[in-house]
Amino acid sequence: MKETIYNIFCFCPDGVHITHCGIVAHERDGDDNQKLEFLSKQLETDLASCRAFHDIHPSVLDDDKKLTLTRYNTNLRVGNSYAPFELALEAVKAPANPLLIVTPVVQNKLQYHIKHPVDEQLRNEHTPNYHIEGVLDIPDYLNKYLTGSKFHLKKLINDDHMEPVKLLFNQKHYISSFKLLVSLIDTIAYLEYGDVKRNFQQWLDTYSEISKLDITSDEVYQLRNSLLHMTNLNSRDVLKKKHRRLSIAICKKGHPTQYHDEIVYFNFTDFLFIFDEAVDRWVDSYRDSKKQLTLIERYDEVLRDNF
């Protein structure tokens, strides 16, 4: 069947931000595979001859009115493949869901390395060097935890991170369990706020009710520092008397925080329940699609051992 097909180029001159796109149209007969093969062979020629340039659609821009190459790839991961180029497609009066190839032009060089069908969500298997001989393939978490438009974030956090925390706790490796838990808070705080100062404390203050344990987020952060670095209770700020010295206590649920021999002992069991409730509140905040995109962009950097 004869139809109009398109080569689209998204230009990333600094290697970070996509500034605009170009589009070249062709009328072709044949099946879809033949048409896509033709577009692939035309990339160099079409890039050189491209004269139709358009802005990126505002719907995919960040708060600074920019689109990074990383955020563009995140849009592909949730199936938002056409949105960045809607202005270009409207300008050439393209039909809905046209047959096309999108190729990034990064620092004036065509990037061929990702072979991604536009009608599919971008996954690990579309990227180069996905399979390393003799090494277990890392499954793409979105294959399991993104179904349709629903992102199962709580289950992802539980499977990737909370299961080891619970396993160590149930085996009575309490210090190791708490170490993993505060490391998880680090991870969640990064997912929420990025790599900024006090994100650990900010997440606890925003989503948790640790004040019920008569402790503060700063005090928990000092315990985190001393345990992860030295497996003791003596962070630098605690030694300088800037914060109270905290330690976990293994008690039945509801046992109150106690002060003994200059150490504040809070109930680890209660802390786990408070943390779980905080995660629920945090997950509920991800109804906004742009916020979800930011989380997926950052979670793509998180190391996983859930093979």
PDB file of C-alpha atoms in Angstrom:
ATOM      1  CA  MET A   1       0.000   0.000   0.000  1.00  0.00           C
ATOM      2  CA  LYS A   2       1.306   3.437  -0.920  1.00  0.00           C
ATOM      3  CA  GLU A   3       1.553   5.882   1.962  1.00  0.00           C
ATOM      4  CA  THR A   4       3.612   8.779   3.295  1.00  0.00           C
ATOM      5  CA  ILE A   5       6.376   7.723   5.666  1.00  0.00           C
ATOM      6  CA  TYR A   6       8.777   9.896   7.624  1.00  0.00           C
ATOM      7  CA  ASN A   7      12.324  10.195   8.861  1.00  0.00           C
ATOM      8  CA  ILE A   8      12.418  12.375  11.970  1.00  0.00           C
ATOM      9  CA  PHE A   9      15.654  13.692  13.439  1.00  0.00           C
ATOM     10  CA  CYS A  10      15.869  15.032  16.982  1.00  0.00           C
ATOM     11  CA  PHE A  11      18.847  17.334  17.412  1.00  0.00           C
ATOM     12  CA  CYS A  12      20.957  17.256  20.570  1.00  0.00           C
ATOM     13  CA  PRO A  13      23.889  19.609  19.875  1.00  0.00           C
ATOM     14  CA  ASP A  14      25.334  19.628  23.411  1.00  0.00           C
ATOM     15  CA  GLY A  15      24.881  15.888  24.010  1.00  0.00           C
ATOM     16  CA  VAL A  16      22.336  16.596  26.762  1.00  0.00           C
ATOM     17  CA  HIS A  17      19.347  18.643  25.530  1.00  0.00           C
ATOM     18  CA  ILE A  18      17.160  18.063  22.477  1.00  0.00           C
ATOM     19  CA  THR A  19      16.579  21.510  21.000  1.00  0.00           C
ATOM     20  CA  HIS A  20      14.395  20.824  17.939  1.00  0.00           C
ATOM     21  CA  CYS A  21      13.522  18.221  15.334  1.00  0.00           C
ATOM     22  CA  GLY A  22      13.547  17.860  11.576  1.00  0.00           C
ATOM     23  CA  ILE A  23      11.230  15.829   9.360  1.00  0.00           C
ATOM     24  CA  VAL A  24      11.529  14.410   5.828  1.00  0.00           C
ATOM     25  CA  ALA A  25       8.575  12.753   4.054  1.00  0.00           C
ATOM     26  CA  HIS A  26       8.562  10.007   1.397  1.00  0.00           C
ATOM     27  CA  GLU A  27       5.784   8.357  -0.619  1.00  0.00           C
ATOM     28  CA  ARG A  28       6.424   4.607  -0.766  1.00  0.00           C
ATOM     29  CA  ASP A  29       4.764   1.341  -1.758  1.00  0.00           C
ATOM     30  CA  GLY A  30       5.418  -2.016  -0.109  1.00  0.00           C
ATOM     31  CA  ASP A  31       4.925  -3.575   3.294  1.00  0.00           C
ATOM     32  CA  ASP A  32       5.987  -1.970   6.576  1.00  0.00           C
ATOM     33  CA  ASN A  33       9.312  -3.803   6.733  1.00  0.00           C
ATOM     34  CA  GLN A  34      10.250  -2.627   3.244  1.00  0.00           C
ATOM     35  CA  LYS A  35       9.306   0.939   4.096  1.00  0.00           C
ATOM     36  CA  LEU A  36      11.290   0.930   7.335  1.00  0.00           C
ATOM     37  CA  GLU A  37      14.290  -0.527   5.525  1.00  0.00           C
ATOM     38  CA  PHE A  38      14.017   2.291   2.982  1.00  0.00           C
ATOM     39  CA  LEU A  39      13.919   4.925   5.745  1.00  0.00           C
ATOM     40  CA  SER A  40      16.975   3.383   7.385  1.00  0.00           C
ATOM     41  CA  LYS A  41      18.926   3.541   4.127  1.00  0.00           C
ATOM     42  CA  GLN A  42      17.859   7.177   3.640  1.00  0.00           C
ATOM     43  CA  LEU A  43      19.094   8.470   7.014  1.00  0.00           C
ATOM     44  CA  GLU A  44      22.321  10.097   5.839  1.00  0.00           C
ATOM     45  CA  THR A  45      20.714  11.536   2.707  1.00  0.00           C
ATOM     46  CA  ASP A  46      17.619  12.788   4.537  1.00  0.00           C
ATOM     47  CA  LEU A  47      19.652  14.427   7.282  1.00  0.00           C
ATOM     48  CA  ALA A  48      21.704  16.316   4.706  1.00  0.00           C
ATOM     49  CA  SER A  49      18.613  17.405   2.754  1.00  0.00           C
ATOM     50  CA  CYS A  50      16.296  18.141   5.703  1.00  0.00           C
ATOM     51  CA  ARG A  51      14.847  21.660   5.516  1.00  0.00           C
ATOM     52  CA  ALA A  52      11.721  21.331   7.701  1.00  0.00           C
ATOM     53  CA  PHE A  53      12.571  22.041  11.348  1.00  0.00           C
ATOM     54  CA  HIS A  54      10.174  22.335  14.274  1.00  0.00           C
ATOM     55  CA  ASP A  55      10.104  22.890  18.019  1.00  0.00           C
ATOM     56  CA  ILE A  56       9.638  20.024  20.455  1.00  0.00           C
ATOM     57  CA  HIS A  57       6.050  19.863  21.721  1.00  0.00           C
ATOM     58  CA  PRO A  58       5.659  21.738  25.061  1.00  0.00           C
ATOM     59  CA  SER A  59       3.883  18.787  26.711  1.00  0.00           C
ATOM     60  CA  VAL A  60       7.165  16.872  27.110  1.00  0.00           C
ATOM     61  CA  LEU A  61       9.337  19.769  28.305  1.00  0.00           C
ATOM     62  CA  ASP A  62      10.527  19.962  31.909  1.00  0.00           C
ATOM     63  CA  ASP A  63      10.000  22.892  34.283  1.00  0.00           C
ATOM     64  CA  ASP A  64      12.902  24.717  32.616  1.00  0.00           C
ATOM     65  CA  LYS A  65      11.207  24.313  29.213  1.00  0.00           C
ATOM     66  CA  LYS A  66      13.847  21.832  28.091  1.00  0.00           C
ATOM     67  CA  LEU A  67      13.917  18.179  27.011  1.00  0.00           C
ATOM     68  CA  THR A  68      16.981  16.132  27.856  1.00  0.00           C
ATOM     69  CA  LEU A  69      17.964  13.125  25.792  1.00  0.00           C
ATOM     70  CA  THR A  70      17.525  11.020  28.933  1.00  0.00           C
ATOM     71  CA  ARG A  71      13.970  12.326  29.476  1.00  0.00           C
ATOM     72  CA  TYR A  72      13.195  11.678  25.818  1.00  0.00           C
ATOM     73  CA  ASN A  73      14.234   8.040  26.272  1.00  0.00           C
ATOM     74  CA  THR A  74      12.069   7.871  29.404  1.00  0.00           C
ATOM     75  CA  ASN A  75       9.099   9.008  27.318  1.00  0.00           C
ATOM     76  CA  LEU A  76       9.846   6.122  24.958  1.00  0.00           C
ATOM     77  CA  ARG A  77       9.842   3.752  27.938  1.00  0.00           C
ATOM     78  CA  VAL A  78       6.221   4.603  28.755  1.00  0.00           C
ATOM     79  CA  GLY A  79       5.067   4.567  25.121  1.00  0.00           C
ATOM     80  CA  ASN A  80       5.024   8.337  24.643  1.00  0.00           C
ATOM     81  CA  SER A  81       6.882   8.070  21.338  1.00  0.00           C
ATOM     82  CA  TYR A  82       5.004  10.522  19.113  1.00  0.00           C
ATOM     83  CA  ALA A  83       4.353  13.337  21.610  1.00  0.00           C
ATOM     84  CA  PRO A  84       7.711  15.168  21.269  1.00  0.00           C
ATOM     85  CA  PHE A  85       7.168  15.514  17.504  1.00  0.00           C
ATOM     86  CA  GLU A  86       3.493  16.469  17.345  1.00  0.00           C
ATOM     87  CA  LEU A  87       4.241  19.970  16.015  1.00  0.00           C
ATOM     88  CA  ALA A  88       6.322  18.534  13.171  1.00  0.00           C
ATOM     89  CA  LEU A  89       3.707  15.896  12.345  1.00  0.00           C
ATOM     90  CA  GLU A  90       0.908  18.476  12.415  1.00  0.00           C
ATOM     91  CA  ALA A  91       2.887  20.736  10.075  1.00  0.00           C
ATOM     92  CA  VAL A  92       3.113  18.006   7.412  1.00  0.00           C
ATOM     93  CA  LYS A  93      -0.492  16.897   8.046  1.00  0.00           C
ATOM     94  CA  ALA A  94       0.585  13.384   8.998  1.00  0.00           C
ATOM     95  CA  PRO A  95      -2.138  10.859   9.895  1.00  0.00           C
ATOM     96  CA  ALA A  96      -2.464   9.401  13.378  1.00  0.00           C
ATOM     97  CA  ASN A  97       0.307   6.920  14.223  1.00  0.00           C
ATOM     98  CA  PRO A  98       2.244   7.300  10.969  1.00  0.00           C
ATOM     99  CA  LEU A  99       5.033   4.962   9.954  1.00  0.00           C
ATOM    100  CA  LEU A 100       8.314   6.645  10.829  1.00  0.00           C
ATOM    101  CA  ILE A 101      11.809   6.314  12.213  1.00  0.00           C
ATOM    102  CA  VAL A 102      13.161   8.717  14.834  1.00  0.00           C
ATOM    103  CA  THR A 103      16.936   9.078  14.983  1.00  0.00           C
ATOM    104  CA  PRO A 104      18.813  11.295  17.458  1.00  0.00           C
ATOM    105  CA  VAL A 105      21.525  13.543  16.052  1.00  0.00           C
ATOM    106  CA  VAL A 106      23.914  14.016  18.958  1.00  0.00           C
ATOM    107  CA  GLN A 107      26.699  16.553  18.512  1.00  0.00           C
ATOM    108  CA  ASN A 108      26.127  16.426  14.739  1.00  0.00           C
ATOM    109  CA  LYS A 109      26.375  12.624  14.563  1.00  0.00           C
ATOM    110  CA  LEU A 110      23.544  10.218  13.775  1.00  0.00           C
ATOM    111  CA  GLN A 111      22.955   7.739  16.589  1.00  0.00           C
ATOM    112  CA  TYR A 112      22.077   4.339  15.119  1.00  0.00           C
ATOM    113  CA  HIS A 113      22.748   2.256  18.221  1.00  0.00           C
ATOM    114  CA  ILE A 114      19.170   1.958  19.544  1.00  0.00           C
ATOM    115  CA  LYS A 115      16.847  -0.022  17.274  1.00  0.00           C
ATOM    116  CA  HIS A 116      13.449   0.793  18.723  1.00  0.00           C
ATOM    117  CA  PRO A 117      10.096   0.299  16.972  1.00  0.00           C
ATOM    118  CA  VAL A 118       8.018   3.430  17.602  1.00  0.00           C
ATOM    119  CA  ASP A 119       4.930   1.371  18.404  1.00  0.00           C
ATOM    120  CA  GLU A 120       6.740  -0.457  21.240  1.00  0.00           C
ATOM    121  CA  GLN A 121       7.845   0.788  24.643  1.00  0.00           C
ATOM    122  CA  LEU A 122      11.632   1.116  24.934  1.00  0.00           C
ATOM    123  CA  ARG A 123      13.162  -1.736  26.939  1.00  0.00           C
ATOM    124  CA  ASN A 124      16.630  -3.063  27.767  1.00  0.00           C
ATOM    125  CA  GLU A 125      16.535  -5.500  24.879  1.00  0.00           C
ATOM    126  CA  HIS A 126      16.348  -2.609  22.391  1.00  0.00           C
ATOM    127  CA  THR A 127      19.683  -1.201  23.566  1.00  0.00           C
ATOM    128  CA  PRO A 128      23.156  -2.221  22.381  1.00  0.00           C
ATOM    129  CA  ASN A 129      25.248  -4.589  24.470  1.00  0.00           C
ATOM    130  CA  TYR A 130      22.154  -5.706  26.392  1.00  0.00           C
ATOM    131  CA  HIS A 131      23.395  -9.294  26.399  1.00  0.00           C
ATOM    132  CA  ILE A 132      26.918 -10.012  27.666  1.00  0.00           C
ATOM    133  CA  GLU A 133      28.117 -13.539  26.947  1.00  0.00           C
ATOM    134  CA  GLY A 134      28.239 -15.623  30.134  1.00  0.00           C
ATOM    135  CA  VAL A 135      26.499 -12.961  32.250  1.00  0.00           C
ATOM    136  CA  LEU A 136      22.895 -13.072  33.455  1.00  0.00           C
ATOM    137  CA  ASP A 137      20.697 -10.626  31.551  1.00  0.00           C
ATOM    138  CA  ILE A 138      19.157  -7.952  33.756  1.00  0.00           C
ATOM    139  CA  PRO A 139      15.382  -7.990  33.266  1.00  0.00           C
ATOM    140  CA  ASP A 140      13.778  -4.635  32.577  1.00  0.00           C
ATOM    141  CA  TYR A 141      11.707  -3.803  35.651  1.00  0.00           C
ATOM    142  CA  LEU A 142       9.063  -2.016  33.555  1.00  0.00           C
ATOM    143  CA  ASN A 143       8.156  -5.292  31.825  1.00  0.00           C
ATOM    144  CA  LYS A 144       6.790  -6.492  35.162  1.00  0.00           C
ATOM    145  CA  TYR A 145       5.820  -3.351  37.048  1.00  0.00           C
ATOM    146  CA  LEU A 146       4.275  -1.175  34.303  1.00  0.00           C
ATOM    147  CA  THR A 147       1.029  -2.683  33.024  1.00  0.00           C
ATOM    148  CA  GLY A 148      -0.839  -0.425  30.642  1.00  0.00           C
ATOM    149  CA  SER A 149      -0.738   3.002  32.265  1.00  0.00           C
ATOM    150  CA  LYS A 150      -0.467   1.643  35.835  1.00  0.00           C
ATOM    151  CA  PHE A 151       2.946   1.694  37.506  1.00  0.00           C
ATOM    152  CA  HIS A 152       3.116  -0.763  40.438  1.00  0.00           C
ATOM    153  CA  LEU A 153       5.628   1.274  42.424  1.00  0.00           C
ATOM    154  CA  LYS A 154       4.916  -0.163  45.875  1.00  0.00           C
ATOM    155  CA  LYS A 155       5.411  -3.725  44.636  1.00  0.00           C
ATOM    156  CA  LEU A 156       8.636  -2.712  42.865  1.00  0.00           C
ATOM    157  CA  ILE A 157      10.045  -1.162  46.053  1.00  0.00           C
ATOM    158  CA  ASN A 158       8.973  -4.182  48.076  1.00  0.00           C
ATOM    159  CA  ASP A 159      10.415  -6.778  45.685  1.00  0.00           C
ATOM    160  CA  ASP A 160      13.683  -4.946  45.025  1.00  0.00           C
ATOM    161  CA  HIS A 161      14.399  -3.559  48.484  1.00  0.00           C
ATOM    162  CA  MET A 162      12.028  -4.425  51.330  1.00  0.00           C
ATOM    163  CA  GLU A 163      12.196  -8.198  50.921  1.00  0.00           C
ATOM    164  CA  PRO A 164      15.912  -8.271  51.901  1.00  0.00           C
ATOM    165  CA  VAL A 165      15.166  -5.942  54.850  1.00  0.00           C
ATOM    166  CA  LYS A 166      12.422  -8.288  56.087  1.00  0.00           C
ATOM    167  CA  LEU A 167      14.529 -11.386  55.446  1.00  0.00           C
ATOM    168  CA  LEU A 168      17.380 -10.081  57.606  1.00  0.00           C
ATOM    169  CA  PHE A 169      14.967  -8.904  60.306  1.00  0.00           C
ATOM    170  CA  ASN A 170      13.222 -12.281  60.478  1.00  0.00           C
ATOM    171  CA  GLN A 171      16.617 -14.007  60.717  1.00  0.00           C
ATOM    172  CA  LYS A 172      17.447 -11.684  63.654  1.00  0.00           C
ATOM    173  CA  HIS A 173      20.172  -9.826  61.763  1.00  0.00           C
ATOM    174  CA  TYR A 174      18.721  -6.582  63.059  1.00  0.00           C
ATOM    175  CA  ILE A 175      21.659  -4.227  62.489  1.00  0.00           C
ATOM    176  CA  SER A 176      22.112  -5.452  58.921  1.00  0.00           C
ATOM    177  CA  SER A 177      18.381  -5.106  58.363  1.00  0.00           C
ATOM    178  CA  PHE A 178      18.395  -1.516  59.610  1.00  0.00           C
ATOM    179  CA  LYS A 179      21.425  -0.698  57.455  1.00  0.00           C
ATOM    180  CA  LEU A 180      19.552  -1.869  54.377  1.00  0.00           C
ATOM    181  CA  LEU A 181      16.486   0.081  55.458  1.00  0.00           C
ATOM    182  CA  VAL A 182      18.285   3.422  55.792  1.00  0.00           C
ATOM    183  CA  SER A 183      20.015   2.722  52.480  1.00  0.00           C
ATOM    184  CA  LEU A 184      16.548   2.240  50.999  1.00  0.00           C
ATOM    185  CA  ILE A 185      15.476   5.604  52.437  1.00  0.00           C
ATOM    186  CA  ASP A 186      18.516   7.095  50.692  1.00  0.00           C
ATOM    187  CA  THR A 187      17.333   5.534  47.431  1.00  0.00           C
ATOM    188  CA  ILE A 188      13.726   6.678  47.798  1.00  0.00           C
ATOM    189  CA  ALA A 189      14.844  10.185  48.766  1.00  0.00           C
ATOM    190  CA  TYR A 190      16.967  10.302  45.607  1.00  0.00           C
ATOM    191  CA  LEU A 191      14.029   9.102  43.513  1.00  0.00           C
ATOM    192  CA  GLU A 192      11.868  11.853  45.007  1.00  0.00           C
ATOM    193  CA  TYR A 193      14.224  14.827  45.165  1.00  0.00           C
ATOM    194  CA  GLY A 194      17.341  13.958  43.184  1.00  0.00           C
ATOM    195  CA  ASP A 195      20.880  14.300  44.477  1.00  0.00           C
ATOM    196  CA  VAL A 196      20.370  17.252  46.829  1.00  0.00           C
ATOM    197  CA  LYS A 197      21.380  17.961  50.400  1.00  0.00           C
ATOM    198  CA  ARG A 198      19.094  16.736  53.208  1.00  0.00           C
ATOM    199  CA  ASN A 199      16.918  14.653  50.879  1.00  0.00           C
ATOM    200  CA  PHE A 200      16.956  11.818  53.459  1.00  0.00           C
ATOM    201  CA  GLN A 201      15.578  14.068  56.200  1.00  0.00           C
ATOM    202  CA  GLN A 202      13.187  15.832  53.838  1.00  0.00           C
ATOM    203  CA  TRP A 203      11.596  12.564  52.747  1.00  0.00           C
ATOM    204  CA  LEU A 204      11.118  11.396  56.345  1.00  0.00           C
ATOM    205  CA  ASP A 205       9.698  14.772  57.393  1.00  0.00           C
ATOM    206  CA  THR A 206       7.327  14.912  54.416  1.00  0.00           C
ATOM    207  CA  TYR A 207       5.960  11.382  54.353  1.00  0.00           C
ATOM    208  CA  SER A 208       6.606   9.697  57.710  1.00  0.00           C
ATOM    209  CA  GLU A 209       5.397  10.140  61.280  1.00  0.00           C
ATOM    210  CA  ILE A 210       8.642   9.308  63.075  1.00  0.00           C
ATOM    211  CA  SER A 211       7.792  12.022  65.597  1.00  0.00           C
ATOM    212  CA  LYS A 212       5.539   9.347  67.154  1.00  0.00           C
ATOM    213  CA  LEU A 213       8.777   7.668  68.255  1.00  0.00           C
ATOM    214  CA  ASP A 214      10.041  10.907  69.859  1.00  0.00           C
ATOM    215  CA  ILE A 215      12.973  11.065  67.444  1.00  0.00           C
ATOM    216  CA  THR A 216      13.830  13.401  64.559  1.00  0.00           C
ATOM    217  CA  SER A 217      14.899  12.856  60.973  1.00  0.00           C
ATOM    218  CA  ASP A 218      18.269  14.483  61.727  1.00  0.00           C
ATOM    219  CA  GLU A 219      18.876  12.013  64.543  1.00  0.00           C
ATOM    220  CA  VAL A 220      18.000   9.065  62.302  1.00  0.00           C
ATOM    221  CA  TYR A 221      20.340  10.463  59.660  1.00  0.00           C
ATOM    222  CA  GLN A 222      23.204  10.584  62.167  1.00  0.00           C
ATOM    223  CA  LEU A 223      22.508   6.953  63.095  1.00  0.00           C
ATOM    224  CA  ARG A 224      22.517   6.118  59.396  1.00  0.00           C
ATOM    225  CA  ASN A 225      25.925   7.767  58.970  1.00  0.00           C
ATOM    226  CA  SER A 226      27.575   5.978  61.870  1.00  0.00           C
ATOM    227  CA  LEU A 227      26.091   2.559  61.073  1.00  0.00           C
ATOM    228  CA  LEU A 228      26.817   2.570  57.338  1.00  0.00           C
ATOM    229  CA  HIS A 229      30.334   3.916  57.717  1.00  0.00           C
ATOM    230  CA  MET A 230      31.537   2.367  60.982  1.00  0.00           C
ATOM    231  CA  THR A 231      28.788   0.124  62.419  1.00  0.00           C
ATOM    232  CA  ASN A 232      28.735   2.133  65.627  1.00  0.00           C
ATOM    233  CA  LEU A 233      26.647   4.937  67.140  1.00  0.00           C
ATOM    234  CA  ASN A 234      29.278   7.675  67.014  1.00  0.00           C
ATOM    235  CA  SER A 235      28.719   9.971  64.076  1.00  0.00           C
ATOM    236  CA  ARG A 236      30.787  13.149  64.064  1.00  0.00           C
ATOM    237  CA  ASP A 237      27.811  15.331  64.961  1.00  0.00           C
ATOM    238  CA  VAL A 238      26.830  13.013  67.813  1.00  0.00           C
ATOM    239  CA  LEU A 239      30.366  13.207  69.204  1.00  0.00           C
ATOM    240  CA  LYS A 240      30.134  17.005  68.983  1.00  0.00           C
ATOM    241  CA  LYS A 241      26.862  16.838  70.979  1.00  0.00           C
ATOM    242  CA  LYS A 242      24.902  18.355  68.080  1.00  0.00           C
ATOM    243  CA  HIS A 243      22.422  15.468  68.121  1.00  0.00           C
ATOM    244  CA  ARG A 244      21.346  12.770  70.555  1.00  0.00           C
ATOM    245  CA  ARG A 245      22.857   9.308  70.178  1.00  0.00           C
ATOM    246  CA  LEU A 246      20.240   6.885  68.793  1.00  0.00           C
ATOM    247  CA  SER A 247      20.099   3.113  68.651  1.00  0.00           C
ATOM    248  CA  ILE A 248      17.485   0.608  67.584  1.00  0.00           C
ATOM    249  CA  ALA A 249      15.699  -1.531  70.160  1.00  0.00           C
ATOM    250  CA  ILE A 250      14.044  -4.844  69.346  1.00  0.00           C
ATOM    251  CA  CYS A 251      10.677  -4.751  71.093  1.00  0.00           C
ATOM    252  CA  LYS A 252       7.073  -5.696  70.635  1.00  0.00           C
ATOM    253  CA  LYS A 253       4.977  -3.255  68.627  1.00  0.00           C
ATOM    254  CA  GLY A 254       3.969  -0.262  70.720  1.00  0.00           C
ATOM    255  CA  HIS A 255       6.859  -0.371  73.190  1.00  0.00           C
ATOM    256  CA  PRO A 256       7.885   3.268  73.800  1.00  0.00           C
ATOM    257  CA  THR A 257      11.195   4.947  73.057  1.00  0.00           C
ATOM    258  CA  GLN A 258      13.520   4.827  76.067  1.00  0.00           C
ATOM    259  CA  TYR A 259      16.566   6.820  77.203  1.00  0.00           C
ATOM    260  CA  HIS A 260      19.305   4.841  78.911  1.00  0.00           C
ATOM    261  CA  ASP A 261      22.985   5.600  79.531  1.00  0.00           C
ATOM    262  CA  GLU A 262      22.953   8.592  77.128  1.00  0.00           C
ATOM    263  CA  ILE A 263      21.427   6.555  74.304  1.00  0.00           C
ATOM    264  CA  VAL A 264      17.912   6.945  72.897  1.00  0.00           C
ATOM    265  CA  TYR A 265      16.518   3.499  72.058  1.00  0.00           C
ATOM    266  CA  PHE A 266      13.619   3.554  69.584  1.00  0.00           C
ATOM    267  CA  ASN A 267      11.472   0.582  68.632  1.00  0.00           C
ATOM    268  CA  PHE A 268      12.693  -0.874  65.324  1.00  0.00           C
ATOM    269  CA  THR A 269       9.432  -2.785  64.870  1.00  0.00           C
ATOM    270  CA  ASP A 270       7.410   0.427  65.118  1.00  0.00           C
ATOM    271  CA  PHE A 271       9.855   2.161  62.795  1.00  0.00           C
ATOM    272  CA  LEU A 272       9.201  -0.499  60.139  1.00  0.00           C
ATOM    273  CA  PHE A 273       5.448   0.086  60.345  1.00  0.00           C
ATOM    274  CA  ILE A 274       5.920   3.867  60.208  1.00  0.00           C
ATOM    275  CA  PHE A 275       8.185   3.485  57.188  1.00  0.00           C
ATOM    276  CA  ASP A 276       5.656   1.280  55.393  1.00  0.00           C
ATOM    277  CA  GLU A 277       2.928   3.880  55.944  1.00  0.00           C
ATOM    278  CA  ALA A 278       5.293   6.583  54.674  1.00  0.00           C
ATOM    279  CA  VAL A 279       5.918   4.611  51.486  1.00  0.00           C
ATOM    280  CA  ASP A 280       2.151   4.369  50.956  1.00  0.00           C
ATOM    281  CA  ARG A 281       1.823   8.166  51.223  1.00  0.00           C
ATOM    282  CA  TRP A 282       4.776   8.633  48.901  1.00  0.00           C
ATOM    283  CA  VAL A 283       3.404   6.207  46.301  1.00  0.00           C
ATOM    284  CA  ASP A 284       0.057   8.045  46.390  1.00  0.00           C
ATOM    285  CA  SER A 285       1.862  11.218  45.284  1.00  0.00           C
ATOM    286  CA  TYR A 286       2.762   9.629  41.936  1.00  0.00           C
ATOM    287  CA  ARG A 287      -0.526  10.247  40.211  1.00  0.00           C
ATOM    288  CA  ASP A 288       1.092  13.066  38.216  1.00  0.00           C
ATOM    289  CA  SER A 289       2.501  11.696  34.945  1.00  0.00           C
ATOM    290  CA  LYS A 290       5.494  14.065  34.841  1.00  0.00           C
ATOM    291  CA  LYS A 291       6.482  13.106  38.384  1.00  0.00           C
ATOM    292  CA  GLN A 292       6.222   9.449  37.390  1.00  0.00           C
ATOM    293  CA  LEU A 293       8.483  10.092  34.399  1.00  0.00           C
ATOM    294  CA  THR A 294      11.097  11.634  36.691  1.00  0.00           C
ATOM    295  CA  LEU A 295      10.946   8.605  38.967  1.00  0.00           C
ATOM    296  CA  ILE A 296      11.375   6.164  36.066  1.00  0.00           C
ATOM    297  CA  GLU A 297      14.271   8.238  34.734  1.00  0.00           C
ATOM    298  CA  ARG A 298      15.997   7.997  38.128  1.00  0.00           C
ATOM    299  CA  TYR A 299      15.044   4.379  38.826  1.00  0.00           C
ATOM    300  CA  ASP A 300      16.742   3.388  35.575  1.00  0.00           C
ATOM    301  CA  GLU A 301      19.995   4.237  37.406  1.00  0.00           C
ATOM    302  CA  VAL A 302      19.223   2.076  40.458  1.00  0.00           C
ATOM    303  CA  LEU A 303      21.137  -1.197  40.721  1.00  0.00           C
ATOM    304  CA  ARG A 304      18.921  -4.254  41.112  1.00  0.00           C
ATOM    305  CA  ASP A 305      19.597  -7.853  42.066  1.00  0.00           C
ATOM    306  CA  ASN A 306      16.093  -9.115  41.327  1.00  0.00           C
ATOM    307  CA  PHE A 307      17.016 -11.328  38.357  1.00  0.00           C
TER     308      PHE A 307
END
